[in-house]
mmCIF file of C-alpha atoms in Angstrom:
data_model
loop_
_atom_site.group_PDB
_atom_site.id
_atom_site.type_symbol
_atom_site.label_atom_id
_atom_site.label_comp_id
_atom_site.label_asym_id
_atom_site.label_seq_id
_atom_site.Cartn_x
_atom_site.Cartn_y
_atom_site.Cartn_z
ATOM 1 C CA MET A 32 -47.411 23.962 -73.929
ATOM 2 C CA ALA A 33 -49.184 25.196 -76.877
ATOM 3 C CA SER A 34 -45.624 25.291 -80.109
ATOM 4 C CA THR A 35 -45.374 29.191 -81.412
ATOM 5 C CA THR A 36 -46.621 29.390 -85.308
ATOM 6 C CA TYR A 37 -43.979 31.055 -86.505
ATOM 7 C CA ASP A 38 -44.535 32.787 -90.739
ATOM 8 C CA ARG A 39 -42.056 31.788 -93.149
ATOM 9 C CA PHE A 40 -38.506 32.509 -92.862
ATOM 10 C CA THR A 41 -38.111 34.462 -96.777
ATOM 11 C CA LEU A 42 -35.125 35.917 -98.719
ATOM 12 C CA ARG A 43 -35.598 39.246 -98.264
ATOM 13 C CA MET A 44 -35.462 38.589 -94.929
ATOM 14 C CA ALA A 45 -32.338 36.287 -95.017
ATOM 15 C CA VAL A 46 -30.851 39.528 -97.394
ATOM 16 C CA GLN A 47 -31.884 41.770 -94.142
ATOM 17 C CA LEU A 48 -29.734 39.877 -91.575
ATOM 18 C CA ALA A 49 -27.120 39.776 -93.972
ATOM 19 C CA ALA A 50 -27.266 43.477 -93.696
ATOM 20 C CA PRO A 51 -25.247 44.379 -97.106
ATOM 21 C CA HIS A 52 -24.877 48.375 -96.448
ATOM 22 C CA THR A 53 -22.555 46.638 -93.843
ATOM 23 C CA TRP A 54 -20.218 44.968 -96.334
ATOM 24 C CA PRO A 55 -18.033 48.106 -97.063
ATOM 25 C CA ALA A 56 -16.029 47.159 -93.282
ATOM 26 C CA ALA A 57 -15.256 43.749 -95.371
ATOM 27 C CA ILE A 58 -14.483 44.710 -98.378
ATOM 28 C CA LEU A 59 -12.700 47.902 -98.306
ATOM 29 C CA PRO A 60 -10.136 46.174 -96.061
ATOM 30 C CA CYS A 61 -9.576 43.210 -98.717
ATOM 31 C CA LEU A 62 -9.540 45.896 -101.345
ATOM 32 C CA ILE A 63 -6.515 48.089 -99.452
ATOM 33 C CA ALA A 64 -4.917 44.312 -99.473
ATOM 34 C CA ILE A 65 -5.828 44.138 -102.910
ATOM 35 C CA CYS A 66 -4.163 46.965 -103.924
ATOM 36 C CA ALA A 67 -0.951 46.565 -102.003
ATOM 37 C CA ALA A 68 -0.532 43.308 -103.052
ATOM 38 C CA GLY A 69 -0.501 44.581 -106.184
ATOM 39 C CA VAL A 70 1.722 47.191 -105.859
ATOM 40 C CA PHE A 71 4.724 44.892 -104.319
ATOM 41 C CA SER A 72 4.225 41.624 -105.411
ATOM 42 C CA ASP A 73 4.592 40.831 -109.363
ATOM 43 C CA GLY A 74 0.748 40.109 -109.949
ATOM 44 C CA VAL A 75 -2.434 39.294 -108.565
ATOM 45 C CA SER A 76 -4.335 36.592 -109.101
ATOM 46 C CA LEU A 77 -7.871 37.877 -110.118
ATOM 47 C CA SER A 78 -9.378 34.595 -109.346
ATOM 48 C CA MET A 79 -7.889 34.689 -105.805
ATOM 49 C CA ALA A 80 -9.272 38.036 -105.090
ATOM 50 C CA CYS A 81 -12.237 37.364 -106.369
ATOM 51 C CA VAL A 82 -12.563 34.184 -103.663
ATOM 52 C CA LEU A 83 -10.952 36.144 -100.662
ATOM 53 C CA LEU A 84 -13.981 39.079 -101.540
ATOM 54 C CA ALA A 85 -16.299 36.295 -101.093
ATOM 55 C CA ILE A 86 -14.473 35.016 -97.744
ATOM 56 C CA CYS A 87 -14.978 38.967 -96.640
ATOM 57 C CA ILE A 88 -18.610 39.350 -97.564
ATOM 58 C CA LEU A 89 -20.002 35.687 -96.395
ATOM 59 C CA MET A 90 -17.945 36.570 -92.894
ATOM 60 C CA GLN A 91 -19.075 40.284 -92.606
ATOM 61 C CA SER A 92 -22.617 38.699 -93.042
ATOM 62 C CA SER A 93 -21.941 36.236 -90.013
ATOM 63 C CA VAL A 94 -21.785 38.548 -87.342
ATOM 64 C CA ASN A 95 -24.210 40.617 -88.537
ATOM 65 C CA THR A 96 -27.100 37.761 -88.386
ATOM 66 C CA PHE A 97 -25.369 36.454 -85.402
ATOM 67 C CA ASN A 98 -25.685 39.917 -83.509
ATOM 68 C CA ASP A 99 -29.418 40.158 -84.813
ATOM 69 C CA TYR A 100 -29.972 37.017 -83.612
ATOM 70 C CA TYR A 101 -28.233 37.227 -79.899
ATOM 71 C CA ASP A 102 -29.645 40.085 -79.646
ATOM 72 C CA TYR A 103 -33.009 39.400 -79.836
ATOM 73 C CA VAL A 104 -33.176 36.254 -77.439
ATOM 74 C CA LYS A 105 -31.562 38.272 -74.631
ATOM 75 C CA GLY A 106 -34.447 41.109 -75.309
ATOM 76 C CA ALA A 107 -31.376 43.615 -76.322
ATOM 77 C CA ASP A 108 -33.449 44.649 -79.884
ATOM 78 C CA SER A 109 -37.216 45.578 -79.552
ATOM 79 C CA ALA A 110 -40.020 47.635 -81.870
ATOM 80 C CA ALA A 111 -39.097 50.737 -79.121
ATOM 81 C CA ASP A 112 -35.259 50.852 -80.779
ATOM 82 C CA ASP A 113 -34.670 53.720 -83.127
ATOM 83 C CA VAL A 114 -33.871 51.340 -85.788
ATOM 84 C CA GLU A 115 -34.812 50.859 -89.520
ATOM 85 C CA GLU A 116 -37.504 47.404 -90.037
ATOM 86 C CA SER A 117 -34.697 46.240 -92.172
ATOM 87 C CA ASP A 118 -31.963 46.568 -89.835
ATOM 88 C CA ALA A 119 -34.419 44.476 -87.013
ATOM 89 C CA THR A 120 -35.697 41.398 -88.896
ATOM 90 C CA LEU A 121 -36.657 39.400 -86.005
ATOM 91 C CA VAL A 122 -38.397 42.011 -83.934
ATOM 92 C CA TYR A 123 -40.704 43.076 -87.043
ATOM 93 C CA ASN A 124 -41.172 39.423 -88.300
ATOM 94 C CA ASN A 125 -42.922 36.348 -86.801
ATOM 95 C CA VAL A 126 -39.897 33.711 -87.604
ATOM 96 C CA ASN A 127 -38.410 31.265 -85.482
ATOM 97 C CA PRO A 128 -34.834 33.289 -84.398
ATOM 98 C CA ARG A 129 -33.681 29.659 -85.107
ATOM 99 C CA SER A 130 -33.674 29.874 -88.713
ATOM 100 C CA ALA A 131 -31.194 33.113 -87.624
ATOM 101 C CA LEU A 132 -29.114 30.962 -86.362
ATOM 102 C CA THR A 133 -28.694 28.385 -88.702
ATOM 103 C CA LEU A 134 -27.846 31.435 -91.401
ATOM 104 C CA GLY A 135 -25.096 32.565 -89.435
ATOM 105 C CA ILE A 136 -24.063 29.129 -89.289
ATOM 106 C CA GLY A 137 -24.519 28.901 -92.979
ATOM 107 C CA PHE A 138 -22.776 31.766 -93.445
ATOM 108 C CA LEU A 139 -19.835 31.380 -91.525
ATOM 109 C CA VAL A 140 -19.444 27.708 -93.106
ATOM 110 C CA ALA A 141 -20.163 28.886 -96.886
ATOM 111 C CA ALA A 142 -17.196 31.027 -96.066
ATOM 112 C CA PHE A 143 -14.539 28.004 -94.530
ATOM 113 C CA ALA A 144 -15.825 26.226 -97.843
ATOM 114 C CA LEU A 145 -14.123 28.680 -100.123
ATOM 115 C CA GLY A 146 -11.147 28.836 -97.754
ATOM 116 C CA SER A 147 -10.224 25.678 -98.913
ATOM 117 C CA TYR A 148 -9.110 27.032 -102.799
ATOM 118 C CA VAL A 149 -7.397 29.441 -100.701
ATOM 119 C CA ILE A 150 -5.660 26.954 -98.910
ATOM 120 C CA PHE A 151 -4.904 25.022 -101.209
ATOM 121 C CA ARG A 152 -2.979 28.028 -103.196
ATOM 122 C CA ALA A 153 -1.705 30.016 -100.427
ATOM 123 C CA GLY A 154 -1.408 27.110 -97.372
ATOM 124 C CA TRP A 155 -2.442 27.300 -94.013
ATOM 125 C CA ILE A 156 -1.667 31.631 -93.173
ATOM 126 C CA PRO A 157 -4.633 32.433 -94.088
ATOM 127 C CA LEU A 158 -6.638 29.546 -92.219
ATOM 128 C CA ALA A 159 -5.285 30.159 -89.004
ATOM 129 C CA ILE A 160 -5.285 33.953 -89.367
ATOM 130 C CA GLY A 161 -9.331 33.015 -90.467
ATOM 131 C CA VAL A 162 -10.052 30.884 -87.273
ATOM 132 C CA VAL A 163 -8.864 33.306 -85.091
ATOM 133 C CA GLY A 164 -11.304 35.990 -87.197
ATOM 134 C CA ALA A 165 -13.868 33.309 -86.622
ATOM 135 C CA VAL A 166 -13.157 32.535 -82.842
ATOM 136 C CA PHE A 167 -13.809 36.836 -82.224
ATOM 137 C CA VAL A 168 -17.355 36.668 -84.700
ATOM 138 C CA VAL A 169 -18.703 34.053 -82.615
ATOM 139 C CA VAL A 170 -17.512 35.414 -79.176
ATOM 140 C CA TYR A 171 -18.304 38.878 -79.917
ATOM 141 C CA SER A 172 -22.333 37.876 -80.189
ATOM 142 C CA ALA A 173 -22.577 34.471 -78.091
ATOM 143 C CA GLY A 174 -21.669 33.544 -74.553
ATOM 144 C CA LYS A 175 -22.626 34.956 -70.916
ATOM 145 C CA THR A 176 -20.806 37.820 -71.400
ATOM 146 C CA PRO A 177 -20.474 38.812 -75.217
ATOM 147 C CA LEU A 178 -17.841 40.775 -76.426
ATOM 148 C CA SER A 179 -19.940 43.878 -77.802
ATOM 149 C CA TYR A 180 -21.378 43.822 -73.898
ATOM 150 C CA LEU A 181 -17.921 45.037 -73.205
ATOM 151 C CA PRO A 182 -15.833 48.224 -73.977
ATOM 152 C CA LEU A 183 -13.616 46.426 -76.455
ATOM 153 C CA GLY A 184 -16.361 46.344 -79.200
ATOM 154 C CA GLU A 185 -14.223 49.116 -81.290
ATOM 155 C CA ILE A 186 -10.894 47.455 -80.791
ATOM 156 C CA VAL A 187 -12.077 44.249 -81.653
ATOM 157 C CA SER A 188 -13.601 44.860 -84.828
ATOM 158 C CA GLY A 189 -11.352 47.384 -85.741
ATOM 159 C CA THR A 190 -8.610 45.064 -85.236
ATOM 160 C CA VAL A 191 -10.173 41.985 -86.627
ATOM 161 C CA MET A 192 -12.297 43.851 -89.491
ATOM 162 C CA GLY A 193 -9.397 46.207 -90.553
ATOM 163 C CA GLY A 194 -6.601 44.868 -89.287
ATOM 164 C CA LEU A 195 -6.455 40.518 -89.965
ATOM 165 C CA ILE A 196 -8.545 40.836 -92.908
ATOM 166 C CA PRO A 197 -6.072 42.720 -94.811
ATOM 167 C CA LEU A 198 -3.430 40.918 -93.173
ATOM 168 C CA ALA A 199 -4.513 37.173 -94.622
ATOM 169 C CA CYS A 200 -5.834 38.890 -97.800
ATOM 170 C CA TYR A 201 -2.010 39.712 -98.831
ATOM 171 C CA GLN A 202 -0.709 37.108 -97.632
ATOM 172 C CA ALA A 203 -2.546 34.249 -99.726
ATOM 173 C CA LEU A 204 -2.352 36.986 -102.752
ATOM 174 C CA THR A 205 1.739 37.060 -102.126
ATOM 175 C CA GLY A 206 2.624 34.215 -100.399
ATOM 176 C CA ASN A 207 4.169 36.893 -97.709
ATOM 177 C CA LEU A 208 3.618 37.013 -94.753
ATOM 178 C CA ASP A 209 4.031 41.001 -94.121
ATOM 179 C CA TRP A 210 3.702 42.592 -91.164
ATOM 180 C CA MET A 211 3.592 46.233 -92.307
ATOM 181 C CA MET A 212 0.244 45.217 -94.134
ATOM 182 C CA LEU A 213 -1.338 46.000 -90.918
ATOM 183 C CA VAL A 214 0.309 49.647 -91.009
ATOM 184 C CA TRP A 215 -1.120 50.078 -94.268
ATOM 185 C CA ALA A 216 -4.709 49.373 -93.084
ATOM 186 C CA LEU A 217 -4.075 51.132 -89.674
ATOM 187 C CA PRO A 218 -7.067 53.877 -91.427
ATOM 188 C CA GLU A 219 -9.231 50.555 -92.318
ATOM 189 C CA ILE A 220 -9.053 50.365 -88.300
ATOM 190 C CA ILE A 221 -9.538 53.269 -87.272
ATOM 191 C CA GLY A 222 -12.630 53.418 -90.202
ATOM 192 C CA VAL A 223 -13.907 50.160 -89.236
ATOM 193 C CA ALA A 224 -13.460 50.752 -85.487
ATOM 194 C CA LEU A 225 -16.185 53.652 -86.149
ATOM 195 C CA ILE A 226 -18.268 51.784 -87.327
ATOM 196 C CA MET A 227 -18.800 50.206 -84.126
ATOM 197 C CA MET A 228 -18.160 53.536 -81.710
ATOM 198 C CA THR A 229 -21.302 55.154 -84.066
ATOM 199 C CA ASN A 230 -23.418 52.431 -83.359
ATOM 200 C CA ASN A 231 -22.841 52.369 -79.135
ATOM 201 C CA THR A 232 -22.372 56.212 -78.689
ATOM 202 C CA CYS A 233 -25.783 56.459 -80.198
ATOM 203 C CA ASP A 234 -27.246 53.213 -78.278
ATOM 204 C CA ILE A 235 -25.916 54.468 -74.869
ATOM 205 C CA GLU A 236 -29.761 54.189 -73.233
ATOM 206 C CA LYS A 237 -30.527 51.242 -74.701
ATOM 207 C CA ASP A 238 -26.913 49.508 -73.645
ATOM 208 C CA VAL A 239 -27.953 50.708 -70.227
ATOM 209 C CA VAL A 240 -31.006 48.832 -70.048
ATOM 210 C CA SER A 241 -29.880 46.216 -71.569
ATOM 211 C CA GLN A 242 -26.247 46.056 -68.766
ATOM 212 C CA ARG A 243 -24.362 46.568 -71.473
ATOM 213 C CA ARG A 244 -20.957 47.990 -70.192
ATOM 214 C CA THR A 245 -19.666 49.889 -73.777
ATOM 215 C CA LEU A 246 -16.802 52.532 -73.794
ATOM 216 C CA PRO A 247 -19.670 55.278 -74.222
ATOM 217 C CA VAL A 248 -21.456 53.414 -71.605
ATOM 218 C CA LEU A 249 -18.493 53.910 -69.524
ATOM 219 C CA ILE A 250 -17.271 57.481 -70.165
ATOM 220 C CA GLY A 251 -20.801 58.891 -71.147
ATOM 221 C CA ARG A 252 -21.537 60.857 -74.660
ATOM 222 C CA ALA A 253 -20.346 63.591 -74.194
ATOM 223 C CA LYS A 254 -16.633 62.173 -73.478
ATOM 224 C CA ALA A 255 -17.769 59.809 -76.472
ATOM 225 C CA ARG A 256 -17.923 62.438 -78.860
ATOM 226 C CA ARG A 257 -15.089 64.374 -78.074
ATOM 227 C CA LEU A 258 -13.127 60.788 -78.873
ATOM 228 C CA TYR A 259 -15.126 60.314 -81.678
ATOM 229 C CA HIS A 260 -14.179 63.334 -83.254
ATOM 230 C CA GLY A 261 -10.274 62.845 -82.809
ATOM 231 C CA ALA A 262 -10.279 59.519 -84.136
ATOM 232 C CA LEU A 263 -11.715 61.143 -87.151
ATOM 233 C CA VAL A 264 -9.505 63.764 -87.339
ATOM 234 C CA ALA A 265 -6.646 61.701 -86.426
ATOM 235 C CA TRP A 266 -8.199 59.215 -89.365
ATOM 236 C CA LEU A 267 -8.334 61.474 -92.007
ATOM 237 C CA ALA A 268 -4.520 62.384 -90.587
ATOM 238 C CA ILE A 269 -2.988 59.180 -91.014
ATOM 239 C CA ILE A 270 -4.583 58.463 -94.369
ATOM 240 C CA GLY A 271 -1.899 61.401 -95.425
ATOM 241 C CA VAL A 272 0.751 60.487 -93.772
ATOM 242 C CA GLU A 273 0.239 56.767 -95.156
ATOM 243 C CA CYS A 274 0.078 57.873 -99.138
ATOM 244 C CA LEU A 275 3.146 60.257 -98.578
ATOM 245 C CA ALA A 276 5.092 57.937 -96.940
ATOM 246 C CA PHE A 277 4.176 54.640 -98.813
ATOM 247 C CA PHE A 278 2.875 55.385 -101.365
ATOM 248 C CA PRO A 279 3.934 58.854 -102.926
ATOM 249 C CA THR A 280 3.447 58.404 -105.820
ATOM 250 C CA GLY A 281 -0.453 57.695 -105.381
ATOM 251 C CA ALA A 282 -0.550 60.729 -103.209
ATOM 252 C CA ILE A 283 -1.910 63.075 -105.680
ATOM 253 C CA VAL A 284 -5.413 62.075 -105.199
ATOM 254 C CA LEU A 285 -5.310 62.632 -101.287
ATOM 255 C CA PRO A 286 -6.930 67.237 -101.977
ATOM 256 C CA PHE A 287 -9.625 65.194 -104.359
ATOM 257 C CA MET A 288 -10.012 62.953 -100.941
ATOM 258 C CA TYR A 289 -10.316 65.456 -98.267
ATOM 259 C CA LEU A 290 -12.586 67.573 -100.989
ATOM 260 C CA ALA A 291 -14.936 64.360 -101.117
ATOM 261 C CA ALA A 292 -15.037 63.637 -98.065
ATOM 262 C CA TYR A 293 -15.526 67.349 -96.024
ATOM 263 C CA PRO A 294 -19.155 67.735 -96.926
ATOM 264 C CA LEU A 295 -19.617 63.891 -95.240
ATOM 265 C CA LEU A 296 -17.585 64.716 -92.048
ATOM 266 C CA LYS A 297 -19.657 68.081 -91.646
ATOM 267 C CA ALA A 298 -22.953 66.253 -91.467
ATOM 268 C CA LEU A 299 -21.364 63.671 -89.157
ATOM 269 C CA PHE A 300 -19.229 66.211 -86.995
ATOM 270 C CA ALA A 301 -22.510 68.180 -86.598
ATOM 271 C CA ASN A 302 -24.657 64.339 -85.593
ATOM 272 C CA PRO A 303 -25.258 64.556 -82.222
ATOM 273 C CA LEU A 304 -24.872 60.554 -81.917
ATOM 274 C CA ALA A 305 -28.160 60.813 -79.716
ATOM 275 C CA PRO A 306 -31.114 57.421 -80.268
ATOM 276 C CA ALA A 307 -33.072 59.594 -82.671
ATOM 277 C CA SER A 308 -30.144 60.069 -85.371
ATOM 278 C CA ARG A 309 -28.671 56.822 -85.190
ATOM 279 C CA ILE A 310 -29.959 55.931 -88.339
ATOM 280 C CA GLY A 311 -28.549 59.534 -90.427
ATOM 281 C CA ALA A 312 -25.325 58.711 -88.451
ATOM 282 C CA MET A 313 -25.125 55.203 -89.494
ATOM 283 C CA ALA A 314 -25.147 55.839 -92.786
ATOM 284 C CA GLN A 315 -22.825 59.018 -92.617
ATOM 285 C CA ILE A 316 -20.393 56.625 -90.953
ATOM 286 C CA CYS A 317 -20.407 54.148 -93.546
ATOM 287 C CA SER A 318 -20.357 56.672 -95.910
ATOM 288 C CA VAL A 319 -17.431 58.365 -95.026
ATOM 289 C CA ASN A 320 -15.277 54.615 -94.854
ATOM 290 C CA ILE A 321 -16.804 54.214 -98.475
ATOM 291 C CA ALA A 322 -15.168 57.786 -99.553
ATOM 292 C CA LEU A 323 -12.020 57.369 -97.575
ATOM 293 C CA GLY A 324 -11.555 53.654 -98.174
ATOM 294 C CA SER A 325 -11.936 53.721 -101.783
ATOM 295 C CA PHE A 326 -9.909 56.810 -102.679
ATOM 296 C CA TYR A 327 -6.997 55.130 -100.102
ATOM 297 C CA ALA A 328 -6.841 52.398 -101.983
ATOM 298 C CA CYS A 329 -7.053 54.486 -105.599
ATOM 299 C CA CYS A 330 -3.726 56.270 -103.724
ATOM 300 C CA ILE A 331 -1.942 53.155 -103.247
ATOM 301 C CA ALA A 332 -2.961 51.366 -106.494
ATOM 302 C CA ALA A 333 -1.587 54.637 -108.283
ATOM 303 C CA ASN A 334 1.760 53.523 -106.803
ATOM 304 C CA GLY A 335 2.040 51.314 -109.865
ATOM 305 C CA MET A 336 -0.173 47.707 -109.506
ATOM 306 C CA ALA A 337 1.223 44.603 -111.396
ATOM 307 C CA PRO A 338 -1.458 43.379 -113.622
ATOM 308 C CA MET A 339 -4.149 40.572 -112.554
ATOM 309 C CA TRP A 340 -4.314 37.244 -114.176
#
């Protein structure tokens, strides 16, 4: 059997697999926890906050890399899909796919190496939450029937990235496992879930061929878009309710948030969420996440953050 000759795996390819444009899905939930910890504690450790942000970015990079690797080896990604070249590194470059697998494992190992500092400072609870998150990172893409092939992607990604990240970060920063953090993180849970739903709705035809049974595949594009639009409205409403109920001093930012988000949401509502509009839809939902997440963090912080040290 003739051996395959591969091109060199470069730093540029590694960055593309890490997909920095998706990092807000990990950074913003952590930022929400940092702001909440600043409001409900005597102070926040700047070094701990930076380490937690780095861990979240590494975990997100690991998810992205594993997903690209397993989609490629299973034949779910091809040059015929409506994706940018930078979003399909293994498709458009003749590199050994095992290099991507090694990179994904490396991101995960680096995250847990940094986690040793968190464990030393905050105990075993962040580790336990991190292990749960890491398990979902792997089973989301790997295995005979990964979670990404089931109508669970939105729930899993939203809960893990938008919910467990803030919960673990808040405990590490304050020493207090406060389940109210999940309530305060609800906007982030919805925001991250909608990133996944955007991708899955645009990829219905591709996923049918790949035998993926995602939620949009099961209910069809028309119903998926109606559910999607309803979730967008609920997202906006929940942020308003959370700010008024828990962070009333910071609610002054709400009018500015809605004004800033309006043109982004208008474009997203008009998007057909079809294969040809996938690139634009993903950019739009990521922009909405950044806008709403940033303003929500400002709302929390404006309620009175303690100093960072």
